[in-house]
């Protein structure tokens, strides 16, 4: 086939734009890795060309994390793991039966609830967090991880439910009918027949909730004053970013640990979902 | 994981309803599953929202003190303006970059997995971490600003100073275009590959394939994502706040930051909560408009 001149030009343009986008995407976290391996004194005003030339690589920033001063961060990391996994579990437990009813039954207000993603986005944390703080105070849950979990559930739930509805909707109705014909009641059908088929969806909802509550700053900052009960995103920003004295290198070392788990786990899940979508399209 | 948005068939509209009529006997009880949902939404979202509304107008009797204070506050309208253009600009750019990246990855034969992963990473990183990564790159001693100073004559300090708002825009696009990328890519993956082979046989080049095959399929998803993104960016608190940090830079005082700063102080609580109510109203209006647009588009198509 004859290749036209304009095609070559178009390709070159696309390839260079792609490289630019990739560079834009990759540079900041590369900087984080490089910064964690350089002495604080060299990076507290940014990573310059001369920083590279001098290259006094060190693992000091990582050693420093063992310092007792950082012990509170480990507590906060544990809090974050606990809060985000409990949040995620609760949202899944609530969203699965909810989505099941929403896709299998007709009733008044169904459409309204189904569009929960949009309604949820209309009540962002920053608007509700202070009223929340007062309500939690009334029931004696202020300053606790339980209160924080409740708040996180509230803000993860609408989008989680919406996702779950999309997935359960894709499970064919014939499956339900077959289960009913075999004498299963709705709960048995849900547990034995529908949930196994909706596993990727459940994983997606769980991951979404973990990302959101893991990365949350606003809720933890306002609802929890006790340093030992805070999550790490809020804790870290308070102790490092808000003080005038900077030690970005140590911070970068700590944050790489925080981010690594998320990046790897989500990467794998993303990869698998993408592959499945492609296979399905190929069959279609 | 955001591949999921694809399963919406590019639409937030409820899909044609399944028949619930032909299930029998004990099966009918399945409707109880929705009760926890209603309870959670009522207890954890609607109740606090009503409480917020009540707080904004009631304080030992009806009062509009908060709204009046808001009207008179010289920093409210600037932060509203900042918020509006910040969220509009970042959403448009996120859509552009995300769609571009998705279109490229979609048509790649090799390496699409690894590129998708590289692009996805910023989304999984907490804002606190993201801001530090960016600081390494834009503080006054860093390589990038130094080069820009040589080329364009922009002071290296400006990126954390009077041009900080552009840093904010860059960080925001960087953090959130992966969401667009993943949603759009998932939608593109649902286009049967056979259609592309047909297009190739007809002699359509890559651009023509995008224009007449890919783009029409993703239009619906694009609008949905635009709605979600706008609502999200408009209420984005942590990125501007962390970036502005202790410098308390007015240039990055978006509406959520304004709300936070006022509500956090007892003295200005009423002002803050009034601002929150205004913010919710604006969100509501914009989302309704974009949604209306979507409905009109869908009607015209059918």
mmCIF file of N, CA and C in Angstrom, chain A residues 10-11 17 21 24-25 28-29 31-32 45-48 50 94 97-98 100-101 103-107 110-111 114 118 123-124 130-132 154 162-163 166-167 169 173 177 185-186 189 204 215 221 233 237 242 244 248 251 255 263 266-267 270-271 273-274 277-278 281-282, chain B residues 1 3-4 7-8 12 14-15 17-18 20 22 26-27 30-34 36-37 40 44-45 49 52 100 112-113 117-118 120-121 126 128-129 132-136 139-143 170 174 177 182 189 193 197 205-207 227 232 235 241-242 245-246 260 263 276 291:
data_model
loop_
_atom_site.group_PDB
_atom_site.id
_atom_site.type_symbol
_atom_site.label_atom_id
_atom_site.label_comp_id
_atom_site.label_asym_id
_atom_site.label_seq_id
_atom_site.Cartn_x
_atom_site.Cartn_y
_atom_site.Cartn_z
ATOM 1 N N UNK A 10 1.182 12.851 10.129
ATOM 2 C CA UNK A 10 0.190 12.584 11.168
ATOM 3 C C UNK A 10 0.763 11.645 12.226
ATOM 4 N N UNK A 11 1.407 10.592 11.739
ATOM 5 C CA UNK A 11 2.011 9.619 12.663
ATOM 6 C C UNK A 11 3.064 10.278 13.545
ATOM 7 N N UNK A 17 3.358 13.605 20.390
ATOM 8 C CA UNK A 17 2.389 13.976 21.433
ATOM 9 C C UNK A 17 2.287 12.898 22.508
ATOM 10 N N UNK A 21 2.924 13.239 26.506
ATOM 11 C CA UNK A 21 1.946 12.875 27.543
ATOM 12 C C UNK A 21 2.569 11.886 28.529
ATOM 13 N N UNK A 24 4.963 13.665 30.827
ATOM 14 C CA UNK A 24 4.168 14.430 31.779
ATOM 15 C C UNK A 24 3.650 13.527 32.892
ATOM 16 N N UNK A 25 3.233 12.328 32.498
ATOM 17 C CA UNK A 25 2.671 11.404 33.475
ATOM 18 C C UNK A 25 3.734 10.831 34.401
ATOM 19 N N UNK A 28 6.697 13.339 37.517
ATOM 20 C CA UNK A 28 6.543 13.614 38.949
ATOM 21 C C UNK A 28 6.822 12.420 39.847
ATOM 22 N N UNK A 29 6.409 11.221 39.441
ATOM 23 C CA UNK A 29 6.721 10.140 40.370
ATOM 24 C C UNK A 29 8.142 9.631 40.231
ATOM 25 N N UNK A 31 10.474 11.792 39.954
ATOM 26 C CA UNK A 31 11.097 12.766 40.840
ATOM 27 C C UNK A 31 10.985 12.314 42.288
ATOM 28 N N UNK A 32 9.865 11.698 42.598
ATOM 29 C CA UNK A 32 9.643 11.211 43.960
ATOM 30 C C UNK A 32 10.667 10.122 44.301
ATOM 31 N N UNK A 45 14.938 22.442 47.746
ATOM 32 C CA UNK A 45 14.513 23.518 46.836
ATOM 33 C C UNK A 45 14.295 22.964 45.432
ATOM 34 N N UNK A 46 13.989 21.683 45.353
ATOM 35 C CA UNK A 46 13.731 21.082 44.054
ATOM 36 C C UNK A 46 14.939 20.315 43.532
ATOM 37 N N UNK A 47 14.707 19.463 42.541
ATOM 38 C CA UNK A 47 15.791 18.669 41.976
ATOM 39 C C UNK A 47 16.307 19.368 40.731
ATOM 40 N N UNK A 48 17.515 19.904 40.824
ATOM 41 C CA UNK A 48 18.078 20.636 39.697
ATOM 42 C C UNK A 48 19.053 19.783 38.925
ATOM 43 N N UNK A 50 22.248 20.261 38.625
ATOM 44 C CA UNK A 50 23.472 20.045 39.409
ATOM 45 C C UNK A 50 23.277 18.940 40.444
ATOM 46 N N UNK A 94 -23.302 -3.436 51.578
ATOM 47 C CA UNK A 94 -24.547 -2.689 51.398
ATOM 48 C C UNK A 94 -24.940 -2.587 49.929
ATOM 49 N N UNK A 97 -26.653 -6.177 47.896
ATOM 50 C CA UNK A 97 -28.117 -6.381 47.955
ATOM 51 C C UNK A 97 -28.879 -5.199 47.373
ATOM 52 N N UNK A 98 -28.376 -3.994 47.580
ATOM 53 C CA UNK A 98 -29.041 -2.813 47.038
ATOM 54 C C UNK A 98 -29.121 -2.886 45.531
ATOM 55 N N UNK A 100 -28.784 -5.452 43.709
ATOM 56 C CA UNK A 100 -29.593 -6.609 43.318
ATOM 57 C C UNK A 100 -31.063 -6.209 43.216
ATOM 58 N N UNK A 101 -31.579 -5.597 44.268
ATOM 59 C CA UNK A 101 -32.984 -5.184 44.233
ATOM 60 C C UNK A 101 -33.234 -4.166 43.134
ATOM 61 N N UNK A 103 -31.800 -3.865 40.302
ATOM 62 C CA UNK A 103 -31.803 -4.371 38.935
ATOM 63 C C UNK A 103 -32.890 -5.421 38.722
ATOM 64 N N UNK A 104 -33.399 -6.022 39.815
ATOM 65 C CA UNK A 104 -34.334 -7.132 39.648
ATOM 66 C C UNK A 104 -35.779 -6.757 39.909
ATOM 67 N N UNK A 105 -36.007 -5.655 40.570
ATOM 68 C CA UNK A 105 -37.382 -5.323 40.943
ATOM 69 C C UNK A 105 -37.732 -3.908 40.512
ATOM 70 N N UNK A 106 -39.003 -3.731 40.237
ATOM 71 C CA UNK A 106 -39.460 -2.390 39.902
ATOM 72 C C UNK A 106 -40.217 -1.804 41.066
ATOM 73 N N UNK A 107 -39.897 -0.613 41.408
ATOM 74 C CA UNK A 107 -40.679 0.057 42.452
ATOM 75 C C UNK A 107 -40.490 1.560 42.291
ATOM 76 N N UNK A 110 -37.115 3.972 41.929
ATOM 77 C CA UNK A 110 -35.979 3.146 41.561
ATOM 78 C C UNK A 110 -34.953 3.921 40.713
ATOM 79 N N UNK A 111 -35.477 4.623 39.711
ATOM 80 C CA UNK A 111 -34.590 5.365 38.827
ATOM 81 C C UNK A 111 -33.785 6.401 39.604
ATOM 82 N N UNK A 114 -31.052 4.752 41.426
ATOM 83 C CA UNK A 114 -30.052 4.243 40.501
ATOM 84 C C UNK A 114 -29.078 5.305 40.033
ATOM 85 N N UNK A 118 -24.578 10.424 40.566
ATOM 86 C CA UNK A 118 -24.691 11.860 40.371
ATOM 87 C C UNK A 118 -25.095 12.549 41.669
ATOM 88 N N UNK A 123 -23.022 16.005 46.832
ATOM 89 C CA UNK A 123 -22.762 16.227 48.263
ATOM 90 C C UNK A 123 -21.305 15.922 48.569
ATOM 91 N N UNK A 124 -20.388 16.747 48.089
ATOM 92 C CA UNK A 124 -18.981 16.445 48.299
ATOM 93 C C UNK A 124 -18.599 16.576 49.769
ATOM 94 N N UNK A 130 -18.268 19.503 58.026
ATOM 95 C CA UNK A 130 -18.444 20.188 59.316
ATOM 96 C C UNK A 130 -19.783 19.850 59.977
ATOM 97 N N UNK A 131 -20.899 19.850 59.199
ATOM 98 C CA UNK A 131 -22.129 19.325 59.795
ATOM 99 C C UNK A 131 -21.929 17.908 60.327
ATOM 100 N N UNK A 132 -21.166 17.115 59.608
ATOM 101 C CA UNK A 132 -20.843 15.768 60.028
ATOM 102 C C UNK A 132 -20.161 15.766 61.380
ATOM 103 N N UNK A 154 -20.321 6.943 53.698
ATOM 104 C CA UNK A 154 -21.306 7.850 53.114
ATOM 105 C C UNK A 154 -20.833 8.386 51.770
ATOM 106 N N UNK A 162 -23.720 2.674 42.265
ATOM 107 C CA UNK A 162 -23.959 2.866 40.841
ATOM 108 C C UNK A 162 -23.158 1.858 40.007
ATOM 109 N N UNK A 163 -21.870 1.696 40.393
ATOM 110 C CA UNK A 163 -21.022 0.723 39.702
ATOM 111 C C UNK A 163 -21.604 -0.682 39.811
ATOM 112 N N UNK A 166 -24.391 -1.328 37.523
ATOM 113 C CA UNK A 166 -23.965 -1.584 36.143
ATOM 114 C C UNK A 166 -23.539 -3.034 35.975
ATOM 115 N N UNK A 167 -22.823 -3.562 36.961
ATOM 116 C CA UNK A 167 -22.329 -4.933 36.845
ATOM 117 C C UNK A 167 -23.442 -5.958 36.991
ATOM 118 N N UNK A 169 -26.488 -5.524 36.438
ATOM 119 C CA UNK A 169 -27.387 -5.402 35.304
ATOM 120 C C UNK A 169 -26.912 -6.277 34.150
ATOM 121 N N UNK A 173 -30.792 -12.161 33.081
ATOM 122 C CA UNK A 173 -31.945 -12.486 33.905
ATOM 123 C C UNK A 173 -32.256 -13.983 33.876
ATOM 124 N N UNK A 177 -33.785 -16.818 36.665
ATOM 125 C CA UNK A 177 -34.945 -17.667 36.424
ATOM 126 C C UNK A 177 -34.581 -19.124 36.632
ATOM 127 N N UNK A 185 -34.395 -19.488 46.849
ATOM 128 C CA UNK A 185 -35.028 -18.204 47.119
ATOM 129 C C UNK A 185 -34.081 -17.083 46.703
ATOM 130 N N UNK A 186 -34.511 -15.835 46.860
ATOM 131 C CA UNK A 186 -33.716 -14.736 46.293
ATOM 132 C C UNK A 186 -32.325 -14.660 46.905
ATOM 133 N N UNK A 189 -30.167 -17.397 45.504
ATOM 134 C CA UNK A 189 -29.820 -17.085 44.122
ATOM 135 C C UNK A 189 -28.722 -16.026 44.088
ATOM 136 N N UNK A 204 -14.032 -4.183 41.603
ATOM 137 C CA UNK A 204 -13.921 -2.793 41.171
ATOM 138 C C UNK A 204 -14.465 -1.848 42.233
ATOM 139 N N UNK A 215 -6.960 7.918 50.160
ATOM 140 C CA UNK A 215 -6.441 9.225 49.759
ATOM 141 C C UNK A 215 -7.150 10.395 50.425
ATOM 142 N N UNK A 221 -9.018 15.038 58.459
ATOM 143 C CA UNK A 221 -8.501 16.282 59.029
ATOM 144 C C UNK A 221 -9.506 16.928 59.978
ATOM 145 N N UNK A 233 -2.735 10.088 55.190
ATOM 146 C CA UNK A 233 -2.716 11.221 54.260
ATOM 147 C C UNK A 233 -2.892 12.527 55.031
ATOM 148 N N UNK A 237 0.387 15.250 55.962
ATOM 149 C CA UNK A 237 0.341 16.622 55.483
ATOM 150 C C UNK A 237 0.442 17.602 56.649
ATOM 151 N N UNK A 242 2.733 21.322 56.391
ATOM 152 C CA UNK A 242 2.278 22.564 56.996
ATOM 153 C C UNK A 242 3.352 23.234 57.836
ATOM 154 N N UNK A 244 7.136 24.844 58.400
ATOM 155 C CA UNK A 244 8.034 25.586 57.523
ATOM 156 C C UNK A 244 9.272 24.755 57.209
ATOM 157 N N UNK A 248 11.641 16.963 52.439
ATOM 158 C CA UNK A 248 10.886 16.278 51.395
ATOM 159 C C UNK A 248 11.431 14.890 51.108
ATOM 160 N N UNK A 251 10.082 12.449 53.427
ATOM 161 C CA UNK A 251 8.673 12.323 53.104
ATOM 162 C C UNK A 251 8.472 11.476 51.849
ATOM 163 N N UNK A 255 6.298 8.179 51.480
ATOM 164 C CA UNK A 255 5.125 8.144 50.615
ATOM 165 C C UNK A 255 5.250 7.088 49.523
ATOM 166 N N UNK A 263 -0.385 1.200 43.834
ATOM 167 C CA UNK A 263 -0.025 1.210 42.421
ATOM 168 C C UNK A 263 0.068 -0.202 41.860
ATOM 169 N N UNK A 266 -3.612 -2.109 42.077
ATOM 170 C CA UNK A 266 -4.562 -1.566 41.112
ATOM 171 C C UNK A 266 -4.097 -1.797 39.694
ATOM 172 N N UNK A 267 -2.787 -1.749 39.506
ATOM 173 C CA UNK A 267 -2.236 -2.010 38.182
ATOM 174 C C UNK A 267 -2.631 -3.399 37.700
ATOM 175 N N UNK A 270 -6.423 -3.581 36.991
ATOM 176 C CA UNK A 270 -6.698 -2.832 35.773
ATOM 177 C C UNK A 270 -6.324 -3.649 34.534
ATOM 178 N N UNK A 271 -5.142 -4.252 34.596
ATOM 179 C CA UNK A 271 -4.616 -5.034 33.494
ATOM 180 C C UNK A 271 -5.568 -6.173 33.136
ATOM 181 N N UNK A 273 -8.840 -6.476 33.926
ATOM 182 C CA UNK A 273 -10.135 -6.025 33.407
ATOM 183 C C UNK A 273 -10.000 -5.634 31.949
ATOM 184 N N UNK A 274 -8.886 -4.947 31.632
ATOM 185 C CA UNK A 274 -8.673 -4.501 30.254
ATOM 186 C C UNK A 274 -8.600 -5.706 29.317
ATOM 187 N N UNK A 277 -12.043 -7.143 28.731
ATOM 188 C CA UNK A 277 -12.853 -6.318 27.829
ATOM 189 C C UNK A 277 -12.465 -6.570 26.377
ATOM 190 N N UNK A 278 -11.149 -6.686 26.137
ATOM 191 C CA UNK A 278 -10.696 -6.890 24.762
ATOM 192 C C UNK A 278 -11.155 -8.233 24.242
ATOM 193 N N UNK A 281 -14.783 -8.060 23.345
ATOM 194 C CA UNK A 281 -15.028 -7.320 22.108
ATOM 195 C C UNK A 281 -14.684 -8.183 20.903
ATOM 196 N N UNK A 282 -13.612 -8.967 21.041
ATOM 197 C CA UNK A 282 -13.170 -9.828 19.946
ATOM 198 C C UNK A 282 -14.236 -10.879 19.626
ATOM 199 N N UNK B 1 -9.509 -0.532 37.068
ATOM 200 C CA UNK B 1 -10.711 -0.606 37.877
ATOM 201 C C UNK B 1 -11.776 0.346 37.377
ATOM 202 N N UNK B 3 -12.379 0.864 34.477
ATOM 203 C CA UNK B 3 -12.895 0.236 33.292
ATOM 204 C C UNK B 3 -14.391 0.111 33.385
ATOM 205 N N UNK B 4 -14.820 -0.114 34.593
ATOM 206 C CA UNK B 4 -16.199 -0.260 34.954
ATOM 207 C C UNK B 4 -17.124 0.766 34.365
ATOM 208 N N UNK B 7 -19.249 -0.179 31.526
ATOM 209 C CA UNK B 7 -20.419 -1.033 31.565
ATOM 210 C C UNK B 7 -21.700 -0.237 31.662
ATOM 211 N N UNK B 8 -21.553 1.073 31.830
ATOM 212 C CA UNK B 8 -22.738 1.904 31.839
ATOM 213 C C UNK B 8 -23.242 2.088 30.425
ATOM 214 N N UNK B 12 -25.550 7.313 32.048
ATOM 215 C CA UNK B 12 -25.944 7.240 33.443
ATOM 216 C C UNK B 12 -27.438 6.970 33.522
ATOM 217 N N UNK B 14 -30.867 5.124 33.374
ATOM 218 C CA UNK B 14 -31.193 3.749 33.722
ATOM 219 C C UNK B 14 -31.432 2.941 32.463
ATOM 220 N N UNK B 15 -30.778 1.808 32.341
ATOM 221 C CA UNK B 15 -31.023 0.968 31.176
ATOM 222 C C UNK B 15 -32.447 0.434 31.216
ATOM 223 N N UNK B 17 -35.602 -1.402 31.796
ATOM 224 C CA UNK B 17 -35.760 -2.152 33.033
ATOM 225 C C UNK B 17 -35.967 -3.637 32.768
ATOM 226 N N UNK B 18 -35.364 -4.469 33.626
ATOM 227 C CA UNK B 18 -35.551 -5.900 33.473
ATOM 228 C C UNK B 18 -36.940 -6.250 33.972
ATOM 229 N N UNK B 20 -39.328 -7.810 36.353
ATOM 230 C CA UNK B 20 -39.333 -8.416 37.669
ATOM 231 C C UNK B 20 -40.637 -9.169 37.869
ATOM 232 N N UNK B 22 -41.986 -11.732 36.351
ATOM 233 C CA UNK B 22 -42.148 -13.170 36.217
ATOM 234 C C UNK B 22 -41.405 -13.983 37.274
ATOM 235 N N UNK B 26 -41.234 -16.828 46.948
ATOM 236 C CA UNK B 26 -40.318 -16.248 47.913
ATOM 237 C C UNK B 26 -39.364 -15.275 47.218
ATOM 238 N N UNK B 27 -39.239 -15.399 45.914
ATOM 239 C CA UNK B 27 -38.349 -14.553 45.151
ATOM 240 C C UNK B 27 -38.729 -13.088 45.262
ATOM 241 N N UNK B 30 -37.014 -10.375 47.529
ATOM 242 C CA UNK B 30 -35.701 -9.804 47.244
ATOM 243 C C UNK B 30 -35.665 -8.303 47.305
ATOM 244 N N UNK B 31 -36.839 -7.704 47.278
ATOM 245 C CA UNK B 31 -36.900 -6.250 47.300
ATOM 246 C C UNK B 31 -36.356 -5.674 48.604
ATOM 247 N N UNK B 32 -36.288 -6.503 49.659
ATOM 248 C CA UNK B 32 -35.773 -5.998 50.932
ATOM 249 C C UNK B 32 -34.322 -5.539 50.794
ATOM 250 N N UNK B 33 -33.633 -6.046 49.773
ATOM 251 C CA UNK B 33 -32.233 -5.673 49.583
ATOM 252 C C UNK B 33 -32.015 -4.184 49.461
ATOM 253 N N UNK B 34 -33.033 -3.458 49.050
ATOM 254 C CA UNK B 34 -32.858 -2.034 48.812
ATOM 255 C C UNK B 34 -32.976 -1.226 50.104
ATOM 256 N N UNK B 36 -31.394 -1.396 53.112
ATOM 257 C CA UNK B 36 -30.152 -0.830 53.657
ATOM 258 C C UNK B 36 -29.670 0.380 52.853
ATOM 259 N N UNK B 37 -29.826 0.291 51.529
ATOM 260 C CA UNK B 37 -29.405 1.386 50.663
ATOM 261 C C UNK B 37 -30.147 2.670 51.021
ATOM 262 N N UNK B 40 -28.978 3.954 54.425
ATOM 263 C CA UNK B 40 -27.649 4.567 54.420
ATOM 264 C C UNK B 40 -27.686 5.949 53.774
ATOM 265 N N UNK B 44 -26.820 8.864 56.201
ATOM 266 C CA UNK B 44 -25.457 9.381 56.097
ATOM 267 C C UNK B 44 -25.291 10.520 55.100
ATOM 268 N N UNK B 45 -26.253 10.682 54.170
ATOM 269 C CA UNK B 45 -26.101 11.773 53.207
ATOM 270 C C UNK B 45 -27.206 12.818 53.323
ATOM 271 N N UNK B 49 -27.027 16.593 54.970
ATOM 272 C CA UNK B 49 -27.258 17.686 54.028
ATOM 273 C C UNK B 49 -28.365 18.609 54.549
ATOM 274 N N UNK B 52 -27.029 20.611 57.349
ATOM 275 C CA UNK B 52 -26.193 21.712 56.863
ATOM 276 C C UNK B 52 -27.061 22.885 56.429
ATOM 277 N N UNK B 100 -7.157 11.497 24.159
ATOM 278 C CA UNK B 100 -6.013 11.295 23.270
ATOM 279 C C UNK B 100 -5.248 10.038 23.674
ATOM 280 N N UNK B 112 0.448 -1.860 25.157
ATOM 281 C CA UNK B 112 -0.656 -1.042 25.643
ATOM 282 C C UNK B 112 -0.854 -1.235 27.148
ATOM 283 N N UNK B 113 -0.605 -2.455 27.634
ATOM 284 C CA UNK B 113 -0.785 -2.728 29.059
ATOM 285 C C UNK B 113 0.137 -1.890 29.914
ATOM 286 N N UNK B 117 -0.699 1.284 32.449
ATOM 287 C CA UNK B 117 -0.316 1.231 33.861
ATOM 288 C C UNK B 117 0.472 2.483 34.273
ATOM 289 N N UNK B 118 1.419 2.874 33.427
ATOM 290 C CA UNK B 118 2.222 4.072 33.719
ATOM 291 C C UNK B 118 1.330 5.300 33.861
ATOM 292 N N UNK B 120 -1.770 5.274 34.638
ATOM 293 C CA UNK B 120 -2.740 5.096 35.714
ATOM 294 C C UNK B 120 -2.174 5.483 37.081
ATOM 295 N N UNK B 121 -0.853 5.331 37.235
ATOM 296 C CA UNK B 121 -0.222 5.534 38.544
ATOM 297 C C UNK B 121 -0.621 6.834 39.261
ATOM 298 N N UNK B 126 -1.928 9.340 46.548
ATOM 299 C CA UNK B 126 -2.644 10.365 47.320
ATOM 300 C C UNK B 126 -2.165 11.775 46.960
ATOM 301 N N UNK B 128 -1.348 14.245 48.756
ATOM 302 C CA UNK B 128 -0.207 14.707 49.550
ATOM 303 C C UNK B 128 1.089 14.288 48.868
ATOM 304 N N UNK B 129 1.121 13.046 48.431
ATOM 305 C CA UNK B 129 2.306 12.510 47.780
ATOM 306 C C UNK B 129 2.517 13.200 46.437
ATOM 307 N N UNK B 132 4.148 16.598 46.741
ATOM 308 C CA UNK B 132 5.589 16.578 47.003
ATOM 309 C C UNK B 132 6.369 16.213 45.742
ATOM 310 N N UNK B 133 5.876 15.239 44.994
ATOM 311 C CA UNK B 133 6.518 14.881 43.737
ATOM 312 C C UNK B 133 6.642 16.089 42.829
ATOM 313 N N UNK B 134 5.574 16.856 42.743
ATOM 314 C CA UNK B 134 5.586 18.051 41.891
ATOM 315 C C UNK B 134 6.502 19.124 42.445
ATOM 316 N N UNK B 135 6.576 19.209 43.770
ATOM 317 C CA UNK B 135 7.448 20.237 44.344
ATOM 318 C C UNK B 135 8.905 20.007 43.956
ATOM 319 N N UNK B 136 9.314 18.747 43.903
ATOM 320 C CA UNK B 136 10.675 18.453 43.459
ATOM 321 C C UNK B 136 10.927 19.050 42.080
ATOM 322 N N UNK B 139 10.026 23.639 42.423
ATOM 323 C CA UNK B 139 10.616 24.608 43.357
ATOM 324 C C UNK B 139 11.718 25.386 42.636
ATOM 325 N N UNK B 140 12.096 26.524 43.209
ATOM 326 C CA UNK B 140 12.903 27.470 42.419
ATOM 327 C C UNK B 140 14.254 26.938 41.954
ATOM 328 N N UNK B 141 14.773 25.890 42.635
ATOM 329 C CA UNK B 141 16.089 25.403 42.250
ATOM 330 C C UNK B 141 16.011 24.276 41.221
ATOM 331 N N UNK B 142 14.802 23.788 40.927
ATOM 332 C CA UNK B 142 14.635 22.612 40.072
ATOM 333 C C UNK B 142 14.998 22.904 38.615
ATOM 334 N N UNK B 143 15.222 21.823 37.870
ATOM 335 C CA UNK B 143 15.696 21.943 36.498
ATOM 336 C C UNK B 143 14.670 22.617 35.580
ATOM 337 N N UNK B 170 -1.747 22.147 36.288
ATOM 338 C CA UNK B 170 -0.945 21.019 35.803
ATOM 339 C C UNK B 170 -1.084 19.812 36.724
ATOM 340 N N UNK B 174 -2.753 16.201 35.780
ATOM 341 C CA UNK B 174 -1.892 15.026 35.958
ATOM 342 C C UNK B 174 -2.573 13.979 36.848
ATOM 343 N N UNK B 177 -6.528 12.994 34.881
ATOM 344 C CA UNK B 177 -6.862 12.552 33.537
ATOM 345 C C UNK B 177 -6.877 11.025 33.416
ATOM 346 N N UNK B 182 -9.133 5.889 31.586
ATOM 347 C CA UNK B 182 -9.618 4.533 31.827
ATOM 348 C C UNK B 182 -11.074 4.363 31.404
ATOM 349 N N UNK B 189 -12.820 -0.188 24.082
ATOM 350 C CA UNK B 189 -12.582 -1.631 23.998
ATOM 351 C C UNK B 189 -13.830 -2.389 23.594
ATOM 352 N N UNK B 193 -13.483 -5.153 17.133
ATOM 353 C CA UNK B 193 -12.294 -4.922 16.313
ATOM 354 C C UNK B 193 -12.580 -5.134 14.831
ATOM 355 N N UNK B 197 -11.163 -3.395 11.111
ATOM 356 C CA UNK B 197 -10.632 -4.101 9.937
ATOM 357 C C UNK B 197 -11.414 -3.701 8.681
ATOM 358 N N UNK B 205 -7.793 6.056 6.872
ATOM 359 C CA UNK B 205 -6.562 6.151 7.658
ATOM 360 C C UNK B 205 -6.914 6.281 9.135
ATOM 361 N N UNK B 206 -5.874 6.330 9.991
ATOM 362 C CA UNK B 206 -6.103 6.323 11.439
ATOM 363 C C UNK B 206 -7.037 7.454 11.880
ATOM 364 N N UNK B 207 -6.788 8.639 11.324
ATOM 365 C CA UNK B 207 -7.592 9.787 11.723
ATOM 366 C C UNK B 207 -9.053 9.598 11.326
ATOM 367 N N UNK B 227 -19.587 15.238 33.270
ATOM 368 C CA UNK B 227 -20.423 15.606 34.427
ATOM 369 C C UNK B 227 -19.729 15.213 35.723
ATOM 370 N N UNK B 232 -16.610 16.730 40.501
ATOM 371 C CA UNK B 232 -15.470 16.364 41.332
ATOM 372 C C UNK B 232 -14.456 17.506 41.430
ATOM 373 N N UNK B 235 -15.493 20.519 43.525
ATOM 374 C CA UNK B 235 -15.444 20.371 44.982
ATOM 375 C C UNK B 235 -14.090 19.865 45.465
ATOM 376 N N UNK B 241 -5.452 23.045 48.361
ATOM 377 C CA UNK B 241 -5.118 23.407 49.733
ATOM 378 C C UNK B 241 -3.694 23.005 50.077
ATOM 379 N N UNK B 242 -3.304 21.798 49.673
ATOM 380 C CA UNK B 242 -1.953 21.327 49.975
ATOM 381 C C UNK B 242 -0.911 22.121 49.208
ATOM 382 N N UNK B 245 -0.736 25.531 50.730
ATOM 383 C CA UNK B 245 -0.023 25.253 51.967
ATOM 384 C C UNK B 245 0.113 26.456 52.873
ATOM 385 N N UNK B 246 1.258 26.520 53.524
ATOM 386 C CA UNK B 246 1.439 27.531 54.554
ATOM 387 C C UNK B 246 1.603 28.926 53.954
ATOM 388 N N UNK B 260 -13.641 25.596 53.657
ATOM 389 C CA UNK B 260 -12.898 24.955 54.737
ATOM 390 C C UNK B 260 -12.339 25.977 55.719
ATOM 391 N N UNK B 263 -15.343 27.592 57.700
ATOM 392 C CA UNK B 263 -16.076 26.702 58.602
ATOM 393 C C UNK B 263 -15.207 26.266 59.755
ATOM 394 N N UNK B 276 -20.957 26.903 51.507
ATOM 395 C CA UNK B 276 -21.154 25.500 51.132
ATOM 396 C C UNK B 276 -22.499 25.308 50.438
ATOM 397 N N UNK B 291 -26.573 17.471 32.042
ATOM 398 C CA UNK B 291 -27.459 16.324 31.910
ATOM 399 C C UNK B 291 -28.546 16.587 30.876
#
